[in-house]
Each structure stands twice: as C-alpha cells, then as structure tokens.
Amino acid sequence: MIVAYTQLRLAAPLTVDRHKPWEKTTRPGEKLTPTRVRRGFRHIRPHLASPARAPKPSRPDPGRPPGARHRHPTTRCKVGSTFKRPATLTERDRRGQGTS
C-alpha cells in the first residue's frame, strides 16, 4: 500500500487536475491528492518509457559435452514388419486385446 501511494506522490507533478464536476478545482501550485493523481495517471502512462524486456542469454547452454555418447539411444523399429490383427471384434475380445 505504501508503494502505491509513493508512486502516486512521485507522479503528482506530471498529472493535470482531473476533478469531478462537483469538486472544486485546485489552485496552481497546490499539491494534488492521491485520488486526483490516480485519475490523471492513466493519461500519463502512454508517455512514460516502457519497462525493459527480459534479458537475452549471453551464450548457449553447455548441452552434451563434445565426445560424450547419448545415454538413451533412440528405439528403432523393424521396417516392414507387421503383426497379425484379429479379423473381427469378437475375435479381438476373445484374445483379450480390448480397447482401454
């Protein structure tokens, strides 16, 4: 809460008095209340500098060291080999290969 009020106090010189129709205007040089600064804050935000972007890494990660072998080699499948599938659904259910 204190940080929010501090931000409003720091933005007070940048804002213009935006008062409701039933409120009195402030005299020039008079400090604005945090509520009035908050009303004007949305009009100064587009003119403020944008925050910095996320830093980019300076170099790539080490990864696998040169000369090291893969710990988990890729599984290979036989090309062209097939297995016999049941011809009907009842045959499939008899074999115990039902869908889960």
GROMACS .gro file of C-alpha atoms in nm:
model
  100
    1MET     CA    1   0.000   0.000   0.000
    2ILE     CA    2   0.283   0.235   0.085
    3VAL     CA    3   0.446   0.170  -0.253
    4ALA     CA    4   0.125   0.261  -0.436
    5TYR     CA    5   0.095   0.592  -0.250
    6THR     CA    6   0.464   0.664  -0.310
    7GLN     CA    7   0.412   0.607  -0.683
    8LEU     CA    8   0.116   0.845  -0.682
    9ARG     CA    9   0.312   1.111  -0.491
   10LEU     CA   10   0.601   1.088  -0.739
   11ALA     CA   11   0.361   1.116  -1.035
   12ALA     CA   12   0.181   1.421  -0.893
   13PRO     CA   13   0.390   1.684  -1.076
   14LEU     CA   14   0.328   1.507  -1.409
   15THR     CA   15  -0.051   1.496  -1.390
   16VAL     CA   16  -0.318   1.754  -1.457
   17ASP     CA   17  -0.602   1.812  -1.213
   18ARG     CA   18  -0.890   1.595  -1.327
   19HIS     CA   19  -1.173   1.675  -1.089
   20LYS     CA   20  -1.532   1.561  -1.085
   21PRO     CA   21  -1.798   1.822  -1.171
   22TRP     CA   22  -1.899   1.866  -0.806
   23GLU     CA   23  -1.540   1.905  -0.678
   24LYS     CA   24  -1.353   2.234  -0.652
   25THR     CA   25  -1.052   2.288  -0.872
   26THR     CA   26  -0.714   2.317  -0.705
   27ARG     CA   27  -0.512   2.635  -0.718
   28PRO     CA   28  -0.197   2.633  -0.932
   29GLY     CA   29   0.100   2.511  -0.730
   30GLU     CA   30  -0.120   2.331  -0.475
   31LYS     CA   31  -0.049   1.961  -0.422
   32LEU     CA   32  -0.297   1.716  -0.566
   33THR     CA   33  -0.449   1.445  -0.351
   34PRO     CA   34  -0.362   1.081  -0.432
   35THR     CA   35  -0.716   1.031  -0.564
   36ARG     CA   36  -0.681   1.310  -0.817
   37VAL     CA   37  -0.336   1.189  -0.918
   38ARG     CA   38  -0.480   0.841  -0.974
   39ARG     CA   39  -0.742   0.989  -1.208
   40GLY     CA   40  -0.474   1.162  -1.413
   41PHE     CA   41  -0.230   0.870  -1.401
   42ARG     CA   42  -0.397   0.686  -1.688
   43HIS     CA   43  -0.328   0.986  -1.913
   44ILE     CA   44   0.047   0.997  -1.839
   45ARG     CA   45   0.112   0.622  -1.868
   46PRO     CA   46   0.132   0.622  -2.251
   47HIS     CA   47   0.402   0.892  -2.234
   48LEU     CA   48   0.623   0.703  -1.987
   49ALA     CA   49   0.910   0.484  -2.103
   50SER     CA   50   0.832   0.117  -2.139
   51PRO     CA   51   0.990  -0.126  -1.894
   52ALA     CA   52   1.293  -0.324  -2.001
   53ARG     CA   53   1.247  -0.656  -2.178
   54ALA     CA   54   1.367  -0.986  -2.041
   55PRO     CA   55   1.743  -1.030  -2.072
   56LYS     CA   56   1.871  -1.250  -2.351
   57PRO     CA   57   2.120  -1.521  -2.262
   58SER     CA   58   2.476  -1.425  -2.346
   59ARG     CA   59   2.575  -1.768  -2.475
   60PRO     CA   60   2.406  -2.102  -2.534
   61ASP     CA   61   2.384  -2.360  -2.259
   62PRO     CA   62   2.655  -2.627  -2.245
   63GLY     CA   63   2.434  -2.916  -2.356
   64ARG     CA   64   2.602  -3.251  -2.410
   65PRO     CA   65   2.982  -3.225  -2.387
   66PRO     CA   66   3.174  -3.293  -2.708
   67GLY     CA   67   3.264  -3.658  -2.748
   68ALA     CA   68   3.005  -3.783  -2.498
   69ARG     CA   69   2.766  -4.054  -2.616
   70HIS     CA   70   2.389  -4.049  -2.589
   71ARG     CA   71   2.273  -4.208  -2.264
   72HIS     CA   72   1.938  -4.315  -2.403
   73PRO     CA   73   1.967  -4.415  -2.767
   74THR     CA   74   1.655  -4.391  -2.981
   75THR     CA   75   1.448  -4.708  -3.007
   76ARG     CA   76   1.443  -4.849  -3.357
   77CYS     CA   77   1.154  -5.037  -3.512
   78LYS     CA   78   1.179  -5.303  -3.779
   79VAL     CA   79   1.077  -5.163  -4.114
   80GLY     CA   80   0.812  -5.360  -4.298
   81SER     CA   81   0.728  -5.599  -4.013
   82THR     CA   82   0.365  -5.634  -3.915
   83PHE     CA   83   0.170  -5.837  -3.663
   84LYS     CA   84  -0.149  -6.026  -3.726
   85ARG     CA   85  -0.459  -5.835  -3.629
   86PRO     CA   86  -0.788  -6.005  -3.543
   87ALA     CA   87  -1.035  -6.013  -3.830
   88THR     CA   88  -1.345  -5.934  -3.620
   89LEU     CA   89  -1.426  -5.752  -3.297
   90THR     CA   90  -1.544  -6.068  -3.126
   91GLU     CA   91  -1.215  -6.239  -3.207
   92ARG     CA   92  -1.032  -5.940  -3.063
   93ASP     CA   93  -1.233  -5.955  -2.741
   94ARG     CA   94  -1.169  -6.330  -2.710
   95ARG     CA   95  -0.795  -6.272  -2.730
   96GLY     CA   96  -0.814  -6.008  -2.455
   97GLN     CA   97  -0.697  -5.718  -2.668
   98GLY     CA   98  -0.998  -5.496  -2.599
   99THR     CA   99  -0.969  -5.122  -2.609
  100SER     CA  100  -0.895  -4.945  -2.283
   0.00000   0.00000   0.00000
